[in-house]
Amino acid sequence: MHYSLGLVVILALVCFANCKPNRVPWWQIKVAKSQGPNACIVEEVPDLSKKYYTECKYWPVRKVCGRETIVRYECCEGFKQVPGEEGCTGVKALKNVLEVSRDFGATKFVKYLEDSGLGHELTQEGTYTLFAPTDQAFESPSGQIVGMKIESFLTPGGENPVLRYHISDKKYLSKDFSGNNEIKSLQIKNYDGRQLRISKYSIGVGAI
């Protein structure tokens, strides 16, 4: 069985920060160093169901939307804990982009991909970056409009320009972006592929 090597980028608020130990209290640095290999920070905003992930272990406790965040550690994506060993030294089985999208709460978007026939294409050998809206994103007024546009093109064969606008056939990482970036979406017959704009602001917020 072949698996797609892809990066799923969830269309939600994503925060980035420079990894600067001098911004973090000494005791937090000590705790971070004790986590072992492949441990990543998860920053949560209480009562808002918002989580921000970073591979930087030296992450300062801060406020988001006026609320202090809670910082904890989890295994980085693709790794797991092994009994008796520090950190996350075990490697999880590879998943394709559809499985990863479901894990991040984009089940509705995955269903659209499967119904259009694109789901099969994305599980074949190849490299893809999928910009997948979460189920929560589809509940907003603008998300409902996008959902209706997707459904209007929803016929077997995968020739759905709205869905393909969320896919690139190249691998991208969030750290590769800075300022305003444009990448080309997946092409189809009689459709050249549109540019997808990704902005990464100096205040540390990324938008797609």
Coordinates of N, CA and C in Angstrom, one line a residue:
M1 N 0.8 -1.2 0.0 CA 0.0 0.0 0.0 C 0.9 1.2 0.0
H2 N 0.5 2.2 -0.8 CA 1.3 3.4 -0.9 C 0.6 4.5 0.0
Y3 N 1.4 5.3 0.5 CA 0.9 6.4 1.4 C 1.4 7.8 0.8
S4 N 0.6 8.8 0.9 CA 0.9 10.1 0.5 C 1.7 10.8 1.6
L5 N 2.8 11.4 1.2 CA 3.6 12.2 2.2 C 3.1 13.6 2.1
G6 N 2.3 14.0 3.0 CA 1.7 15.3 2.9 C 1.7 16.0 4.2
L7 N 1.4 17.3 4.1 CA 1.3 18.1 5.3 C -0.1 18.7 5.3
V8 N -0.9 18.5 6.4 CA -2.2 19.0 6.5 C -2.1 20.3 7.2
V9 N -2.7 21.3 6.6 CA -2.7 22.6 7.3 C -4.2 22.9 7.6
I10 N -4.6 23.0 8.8 CA -5.9 23.2 9.2 C -6.2 24.7 9.1
L11 N -7.3 25.1 8.4 CA -7.7 26.5 8.3 C -8.3 27.0 9.6
A12 N -7.5 27.2 10.5 CA -7.9 27.8 11.8 C -6.8 28.7 12.2
L13 N -7.0 29.4 13.3 CA -5.9 30.3 13.8 C -4.7 29.6 14.2
V14 N -3.6 29.8 13.6 CA -2.3 29.1 13.9 C -1.3 30.2 14.3
C15 N -0.6 30.0 15.4 CA 0.3 30.9 15.9 C 1.7 30.4 15.8
F16 N 2.7 31.3 15.5 CA 4.1 30.9 15.4 C 4.9 31.9 16.3
A17 N 6.0 31.4 16.8 CA 6.9 32.3 17.6 C 8.3 31.9 17.4
N18 N 9.2 32.9 17.5 CA 10.6 32.6 17.5 C 11.0 31.8 18.7
C19 N 11.9 30.8 18.4 CA 12.4 30.0 19.5 C 13.5 30.6 20.2
K20 N 13.2 31.5 21.2 CA 14.2 32.2 21.9 C 14.2 31.9 23.4
P21 N 15.2 31.1 23.9 CA 15.2 30.7 25.3 C 15.3 31.9 26.2
N22 N 15.8 33.0 25.8 CA 16.0 34.1 26.7 C 14.6 34.8 27.1
R23 N 13.6 34.4 26.4 CA 12.2 34.9 26.7 C 11.5 34.0 27.6
V24 N 12.1 32.9 28.0 CA 11.4 31.9 28.9 C 12.1 31.8 30.2
P25 N 11.3 31.7 31.3 CA 11.9 31.5 32.6 C 12.9 30.3 32.7
W26 N 13.9 30.4 33.5 CA 14.9 29.3 33.6 C 14.2 28.0 34.0
W27 N 13.2 28.0 34.9 CA 12.6 26.8 35.4 C 11.8 26.1 34.2
Q28 N 11.3 26.9 33.3 CA 10.5 26.3 32.2 C 11.5 25.7 31.2
I29 N 12.7 26.3 31.1 CA 13.7 25.7 30.2 C 14.2 24.4 30.7
K30 N 14.3 24.3 32.1 CA 14.7 23.1 32.7 C 13.7 22.0 32.5
V31 N 12.4 22.3 32.6 CA 11.3 21.4 32.4 C 11.3 20.9 30.9
A32 N 11.6 21.9 30.0 CA 11.6 21.6 28.6 C 12.7 20.6 28.3
K33 N 13.9 20.8 28.8 CA 15.0 19.9 28.5 C 14.8 18.5 29.1
S34 N 14.0 18.4 30.1 CA 13.7 17.1 30.7 C 12.7 16.2 30.0
Q35 N 12.1 16.8 28.9 CA 11.0 16.1 28.2 C 11.5 15.0 27.3
G36 N 12.8 15.0 26.9 CA 13.3 14.0 26.1 C 13.1 14.3 24.6
P37 N 13.5 13.4 23.7 CA 13.4 13.7 22.3 C 12.0 13.7 21.7
N38 N 11.7 14.5 20.7 CA 10.5 14.5 19.9 C 9.3 14.8 20.8
A39 N 9.5 15.7 21.8 CA 8.4 16.2 22.6 C 8.1 17.7 22.1
C40 N 6.8 18.0 21.9 CA 6.4 19.3 21.4 C 5.5 20.0 22.3
I41 N 5.5 21.3 22.3 CA 4.7 22.1 23.1 C 3.2 22.2 22.5
V42 N 2.3 22.1 23.4 CA 0.9 22.4 23.1 C 0.4 23.5 24.0
E43 N 0.0 24.6 23.4 CA -0.5 25.8 24.2 C -2.0 25.8 24.0
E44 N -2.7 25.9 25.2 CA -4.1 25.9 25.1 C -4.7 27.2 25.7
V45 N -5.8 27.6 25.2 CA -6.5 28.7 25.7 C -7.8 28.2 26.4
P46 N -7.8 28.3 27.8 CA -8.9 27.7 28.5 C -10.3 28.2 28.1
D47 N -11.2 27.3 28.0 CA -12.6 27.6 27.7 C -12.9 28.0 26.2
L48 N -11.8 28.1 25.4 CA -12.0 28.5 24.0 C -11.8 27.4 23.0
S49 N -11.4 26.2 23.5 CA -11.1 25.1 22.6 C -10.1 25.4 21.5
K50 N -9.2 26.2 21.9 CA -8.1 26.6 20.9 C -6.8 26.0 21.4
K51 N -6.1 25.3 20.5 CA -4.8 24.8 20.8 C -3.8 25.2 19.7
Y52 N -2.6 25.5 20.1 CA -1.5 25.9 19.2 C -0.3 25.0 19.4
Y53 N 0.2 24.4 18.3 CA 1.3 23.5 18.4 C 2.6 24.1 17.8
T54 N 3.7 23.7 18.5 CA 5.0 24.2 18.0 C 6.0 23.1 18.4
E55 N 7.0 23.0 17.5 CA 8.1 22.1 17.9 C 9.2 22.8 18.7
C56 N 9.0 24.1 19.0 CA 9.9 24.8 19.9 C 9.6 24.5 21.3
K57 N 10.6 23.9 22.1 CA 10.4 23.6 23.5 C 10.4 24.8 24.4
Y58 N 11.1 25.9 23.9 CA 11.2 27.0 24.8 C 10.1 28.0 24.5
W59 N 8.9 27.7 24.9 CA 7.8 28.5 24.5 C 7.3 29.3 25.7
P60 N 7.2 30.6 25.7 CA 6.8 31.4 26.8 C 5.3 31.4 27.1
V61 N 5.0 31.4 28.4 CA 3.6 31.5 28.7 C 3.1 32.9 28.4
R62 N 2.0 33.0 27.7 CA 1.6 34.3 27.3 C 0.1 34.4 27.3
K63 N -0.5 35.5 26.8 CA -1.9 35.7 26.8 C -2.4 35.7 25.3
V64 N -3.5 35.1 25.0 CA -4.1 35.1 23.7 C -5.6 35.6 23.9
C65 N -5.9 36.6 23.2 CA -7.3 37.2 23.4 C -7.5 37.6 24.9
G66 N -6.4 38.1 25.5 CA -6.6 38.5 26.9 C -6.6 37.4 27.9
R67 N -6.4 36.2 27.5 CA -6.5 35.1 28.5 C -5.1 34.4 28.5
E68 N -4.7 34.1 29.8 CA -3.4 33.3 29.9 C -3.6 31.9 29.4
T69 N -2.5 31.5 28.7 CA -2.6 30.1 28.1 C -2.0 29.1 29.1
I70 N -2.3 27.8 28.8 CA -1.7 26.7 29.6 C -0.7 26.0 28.6
V71 N 0.5 25.8 29.1 CA 1.5 25.1 28.2 C 1.7 23.7 28.8
R72 N 1.7 22.7 27.9 CA 2.0 21.4 28.3 C 2.7 20.7 27.1
Y73 N 3.2 19.5 27.3 CA 4.0 18.7 26.4 C 3.3 17.5 25.9
E74 N 3.4 17.3 24.6 CA 2.9 16.0 23.9 C 3.9 15.5 23.0
C75 N 3.8 14.3 22.5 CA 4.7 13.7 21.5 C 4.4 14.5 20.2
C76 N 5.5 14.9 19.5 CA 5.3 15.5 18.2 C 4.6 14.6 17.3
E77 N 4.0 15.2 16.3 CA 3.2 14.4 15.3 C 4.1 13.3 14.7
G78 N 3.6 12.1 14.7 CA 4.3 10.9 14.1 C 5.1 10.1 15.1
F79 N 5.2 10.6 16.4 CA 5.9 9.9 17.4 C 5.0 9.5 18.5
K80 N 5.5 8.5 19.3 CA 4.8 8.0 20.5 C 5.7 7.6 21.6
Q81 N 5.2 7.5 22.8 CA 6.0 7.1 23.9 C 6.2 5.6 23.9
V82 N 7.4 5.3 24.4 CA 7.8 3.9 24.6 C 8.0 3.6 26.1
P83 N 7.4 2.7 26.7 CA 7.6 2.4 28.2 C 9.0 2.2 28.5
G84 N 9.5 3.0 29.6 CA 10.8 2.8 30.0 C 11.8 3.8 29.3
E85 N 11.4 4.5 28.3 CA 12.3 5.4 27.6 C 11.8 6.9 27.8
E86 N 12.7 7.8 27.8 CA 12.4 9.2 27.9 C 11.9 9.8 26.6
G87 N 11.0 10.8 26.7 CA 10.5 11.4 25.5 C 9.6 10.5 24.7
C88 N 9.7 10.7 23.4 CA 8.8 10.0 22.4 C 9.7 9.4 21.4
T89 N 10.2 8.2 21.7 CA 11.1 7.6 20.8 C 10.5 6.6 19.8
G90 N 9.2 6.3 20.0 CA 8.5 5.4 19.1 C 8.0 6.1 17.9
V91 N 7.9 5.4 16.8 CA 7.5 6.0 15.5 C 6.1 5.4 15.1
K92 N 5.1 6.3 14.9 CA 3.8 5.8 14.6 C 3.8 5.3 13.1
A93 N 2.8 4.5 12.8 CA 2.7 4.1 11.4 C 2.3 5.3 10.5
L94 N 2.8 5.3 9.3 CA 2.5 6.4 8.4 C 1.0 6.5 8.1
K95 N 0.5 7.7 8.0 CA -0.9 7.9 7.6 C -0.9 8.8 6.4
N96 N -2.0 8.6 5.5 CA -2.1 9.5 4.4 C -2.8 10.8 4.8
V97 N -2.9 11.7 3.9 CA -3.4 13.0 4.2 C -4.8 13.0 4.7
L98 N -5.6 12.1 4.2 CA -7.0 12.0 4.6 C -7.2 11.6 6.0
E99 N -6.4 10.6 6.4 CA -6.4 10.1 7.8 C -5.9 11.2 8.8
V100 N -4.9 11.9 8.4 CA -4.4 13.0 9.2 C -5.4 14.1 9.3
S101 N -6.1 14.4 8.2 CA -7.2 15.4 8.2 C -8.3 15.1 9.2
R102 N -8.7 13.8 9.2 CA -9.7 13.4 10.1 C -9.3 13.6 11.6
D103 N -8.0 13.2 11.8 CA -7.5 13.4 13.2 C -7.5 14.8 13.7
F104 N -7.4 15.8 12.7 CA -7.4 17.2 13.1 C -8.8 17.8 13.0
G105 N -9.8 17.0 12.8 CA -11.2 17.5 12.8 C -11.7 18.0 11.5
A106 N -11.2 17.6 10.4 CA -11.7 18.0 9.1 C -12.5 16.9 8.4
T107 N -13.3 16.2 9.1 CA -14.1 15.0 8.6 C -15.0 15.4 7.4
K108 N -15.6 16.6 7.5 CA -16.6 17.0 6.5 C -15.8 17.2 5.1
F109 N -14.7 17.9 5.2 CA -13.9 18.1 4.0 C -13.4 16.8 3.4
V110 N -13.0 15.9 4.3 CA -12.5 14.6 3.8 C -13.7 13.9 3.0
K111 N -14.9 14.0 3.6 CA -16.1 13.4 2.9 C -16.3 14.0 1.5
Y112 N -16.1 15.3 1.4 CA -16.2 15.9 0.1 C -15.2 15.4 -0.9
L113 N -14.0 15.2 -0.4 CA -12.9 14.6 -1.2 C -13.2 13.2 -1.7
E114 N -13.7 12.4 -0.8 CA -14.1 11.0 -1.1 C -15.2 11.0 -2.1
D115 N -16.2 11.8 -1.9 CA -17.4 11.8 -2.8 C -17.1 12.3 -4.2
S116 N -16.1 13.1 -4.3 CA -15.7 13.7 -5.6 C -14.7 12.7 -6.4
G117 N -14.1 11.8 -5.6 CA -13.2 10.9 -6.3 C -11.7 11.3 -6.0
L118 N -11.6 12.5 -5.5 CA -10.2 13.0 -5.2 C -9.6 12.3 -4.0
G119 N -10.4 11.7 -3.1 CA -9.9 11.0 -2.0 C -9.0 9.9 -2.4
H120 N -9.4 9.1 -3.5 CA -8.6 8.0 -4.0 C -7.3 8.5 -4.5
E121 N -7.3 9.6 -5.2 CA -6.1 10.2 -5.8 C -5.1 10.6 -4.7
L122 N -5.6 11.1 -3.6 CA -4.7 11.6 -2.6 C -4.1 10.5 -1.7
T123 N -4.7 9.3 -1.8 CA -4.1 8.1 -1.1 C -3.1 7.3 -1.9
Q124 N -2.9 7.7 -3.2 CA -1.9 7.0 -4.0 C -0.5 7.6 -3.7
E125 N 0.5 7.0 -4.3 CA 1.9 7.4 -4.1 C 2.0 8.9 -4.6
G126 N 2.7 9.7 -3.8 CA 2.9 11.1 -4.2 C 3.0 12.0 -3.0
T127 N 3.3 13.2 -3.3 CA 3.5 14.2 -2.2 C 2.5 15.3 -2.4
Y128 N 1.7 15.6 -1.3 CA 0.7 16.6 -1.3 C 0.7 17.4 -0.1
T129 N 0.3 18.7 -0.2 CA -0.1 19.5 0.9 C -1.5 19.8 0.8
L130 N -2.3 19.5 1.9 CA -3.7 19.7 1.9 C -4.1 20.8 2.9
F131 N -4.7 21.8 2.4 CA -5.2 22.9 3.2 C -6.7 22.7 3.6
A132 N -6.9 22.0 4.7 CA -8.2 21.4 5.0 C -9.0 22.2 6.0
P133 N -10.1 22.8 5.7 CA -10.9 23.4 6.7 C -11.5 22.4 7.7
T134 N -11.5 22.8 8.9 CA -12.1 21.9 10.0 C -13.6 22.0 9.9
D135 N -14.3 21.0 10.5 CA -15.7 21.0 10.6 C -16.3 22.3 11.2
Q136 N -15.6 22.8 12.2 CA -16.0 24.1 12.8 C -16.0 25.2 11.8
A137 N -15.0 25.2 10.9 CA -14.9 26.3 9.9 C -16.1 26.3 9.0
F138 N -16.6 25.1 8.7 CA -17.8 25.1 7.8 C -19.1 25.6 8.4
E139 N -19.0 25.8 9.8 CA -20.2 26.2 10.5 C -20.4 27.8 10.4
S140 N -19.3 28.5 10.0 CA -19.4 29.9 9.9 C -20.1 30.3 8.6
P141 N -20.7 31.5 8.5 CA -21.4 31.9 7.3 C -20.5 31.8 6.0
S142 N -19.3 32.2 6.1 CA -18.4 32.1 4.9 C -18.1 30.6 4.6
G143 N -18.0 29.8 5.7 CA -17.7 28.4 5.5 C -18.9 27.7 4.9
Q144 N -20.1 28.1 5.2 CA -21.3 27.5 4.6 C -21.4 27.8 3.1
I145 N -21.0 29.0 2.7 CA -20.9 29.4 1.3 C -19.9 28.5 0.5
V146 N -18.8 28.3 1.1 CA -17.8 27.4 0.5 C -18.3 26.0 0.4
G147 N -19.0 25.5 1.4 CA -19.6 24.2 1.4 C -20.6 24.1 0.2
M148 N -21.4 25.1 0.0 CA -22.4 25.0 -1.1 C -21.7 25.1 -2.4
K149 N -20.6 25.8 -2.6 CA -19.8 25.8 -3.8 C -19.2 24.5 -4.1
I150 N -18.7 23.8 -3.1 CA -18.1 22.5 -3.2 C -19.2 21.5 -3.7
E151 N -20.4 21.6 -3.1 CA -21.5 20.6 -3.4 C -22.0 20.9 -4.8
S152 N -21.9 22.1 -5.3 CA -22.4 22.4 -6.6 C -21.5 21.7 -7.7
F153 N -20.3 21.5 -7.4 CA -19.4 20.8 -8.3 C -19.2 19.3 -8.0
L154 N -19.9 18.8 -7.0 CA -19.7 17.5 -6.5 C -20.2 16.4 -7.4
T155 N -19.4 16.0 -8.4 CA -19.7 14.9 -9.2 C -18.5 13.9 -9.3
P156 N -18.8 12.6 -9.4 CA -17.7 11.7 -9.5 C -16.7 12.0 -10.6
G157 N -15.4 11.8 -10.3 CA -14.3 12.1 -11.3 C -13.3 13.1 -10.8
G158 N -13.5 13.7 -9.7 CA -12.5 14.6 -9.0 C -12.3 15.9 -9.7
E159 N -13.1 16.3 -10.7 CA -12.9 17.5 -11.4 C -13.6 18.7 -10.7
N160 N -13.2 18.9 -9.4 CA -13.9 19.9 -8.6 C -12.9 21.0 -8.3
P161 N -13.0 22.1 -9.0 CA -12.0 23.2 -8.8 C -12.0 23.8 -7.4
V162 N -13.1 23.8 -6.7 CA -13.1 24.3 -5.3 C -12.2 23.4 -4.4
L163 N -12.4 22.1 -4.5 CA -11.6 21.2 -3.7 C -10.1 21.2 -4.1
R164 N -9.9 21.3 -5.4 CA -8.5 21.3 -5.8 C -7.8 22.6 -5.5
Y165 N -8.5 23.6 -5.3 CA -8.0 24.9 -4.8 C -7.3 24.7 -3.4
H166 N -7.7 23.7 -2.7 CA -7.2 23.5 -1.4 C -6.0 22.5 -1.4
I167 N -5.5 22.1 -2.5 CA -4.5 21.0 -2.6 C -3.3 21.5 -3.4
S168 N -2.1 21.2 -3.0 CA -0.9 21.4 -3.8 C -0.2 20.1 -3.9
D169 N 0.5 19.9 -5.1 CA 1.2 18.6 -5.3 C 2.6 18.7 -4.9
K170 N 2.9 19.7 -4.0 CA 4.3 19.8 -3.4 C 4.2 19.8 -1.9
K171 N 5.3 19.6 -1.3 CA 5.3 19.5 0.2 C 5.7 20.9 0.7
Y172 N 4.9 21.4 1.7 CA 5.2 22.7 2.3 C 5.2 22.5 3.8
L173 N 6.0 23.2 4.5 CA 6.0 23.3 6.0 C 5.7 24.7 6.4
S174 N 5.0 24.8 7.6 CA 4.7 26.2 8.0 C 5.9 27.1 8.2
K175 N 7.0 26.5 8.6 CA 8.3 27.3 8.8 C 8.8 27.8 7.4
D176 N 8.3 27.3 6.3 CA 8.8 27.7 5.0 C 8.2 29.1 4.6
F177 N 7.1 29.5 5.3 CA 6.4 30.7 4.9 C 6.9 31.9 5.7
S178 N 6.9 33.0 5.0 CA 7.2 34.3 5.7 C 6.6 35.4 4.8
G179 N 6.0 36.4 5.5 CA 5.4 37.5 4.8 C 4.2 37.0 3.9
N180 N 4.1 37.4 2.7 CA 3.0 37.0 1.8 C 3.6 36.0 0.8
N181 N 3.0 34.8 0.7 CA 3.5 33.7 -0.2 C 2.4 33.3 -1.1
E182 N 2.7 32.9 -2.3 CA 1.7 32.3 -3.2 C 2.2 31.0 -3.7
I183 N 1.3 30.0 -3.6 CA 1.6 28.7 -4.1 C 0.5 28.2 -5.1
K184 N 0.9 27.4 -6.0 CA -0.1 27.0 -7.0 C -0.9 25.8 -6.6
S185 N -2.2 25.8 -6.8 CA -3.0 24.7 -6.4 C -3.0 23.6 -7.5
L186 N -3.6 22.5 -7.1 CA -3.6 21.3 -8.0 C -4.4 21.6 -9.3
Q187 N -3.8 21.3 -10.4 CA -4.4 21.6 -11.7 C -5.4 20.5 -12.2
I188 N -6.4 20.9 -13.0 CA -7.3 19.9 -13.6 C -7.4 20.3 -15.1
K189 N -8.1 19.4 -15.8 CA -8.3 19.7 -17.2 C -9.1 21.0 -17.4
N190 N -8.6 21.8 -18.3 CA -9.2 23.1 -18.7 C -9.2 24.1 -17.5
Y191 N -8.3 23.8 -16.5 CA -8.2 24.7 -15.3 C -6.8 24.8 -14.9
D192 N -6.2 26.0 -15.0 CA -4.8 26.1 -14.8 C -4.3 26.0 -13.4
G193 N -5.2 26.1 -12.4 CA -4.8 26.1 -11.0 C -4.6 27.5 -10.5
R194 N -5.2 27.8 -9.4 CA -5.2 29.2 -8.9 C -4.1 29.3 -7.8
Q195 N -3.7 30.5 -7.6 CA -2.7 30.8 -6.6 C -3.4 30.9 -5.2
L196 N -2.8 30.2 -4.3 CA -3.2 30.2 -2.9 C -2.3 31.1 -2.1
R197 N -2.9 32.2 -1.5 CA -2.0 33.1 -0.7 C -2.0 32.7 0.7
I198 N -0.7 32.7 1.3 CA -0.5 32.4 2.7 C 0.3 33.5 3.3
S199 N -0.2 34.1 4.3 CA 0.4 35.3 5.0 C 0.9 34.9 6.4
K200 N 2.1 35.3 6.7 CA 2.6 35.1 8.0 C 3.1 36.4 8.6
Y201 N 2.4 36.9 9.6 CA 2.6 38.2 10.1 C 3.6 38.3 11.2
S202 N 4.2 39.5 11.4 CA 5.2 39.7 12.3 C 4.8 39.5 13.8
I203 N 3.4 39.6 14.0 CA 2.9 39.4 15.3 C 2.8 37.9 15.6
G204 N 3.1 37.0 14.7 CA 3.1 35.6 14.9 C 1.9 34.9 14.5
V205 N 1.0 35.5 13.7 CA -0.2 34.8 13.3 C -0.2 34.5 11.8
G206 N -0.5 33.3 11.4 CA -0.5 32.9 10.0 C -2.0 32.8 9.5
A207 N -2.2 33.2 8.3 CA -3.5 33.2 7.7 C -3.4 32.6 6.3
I208 N -4.5 31.9 5.9 CA -4.5 31.3 4.5 C -5.8 31.8 3.8

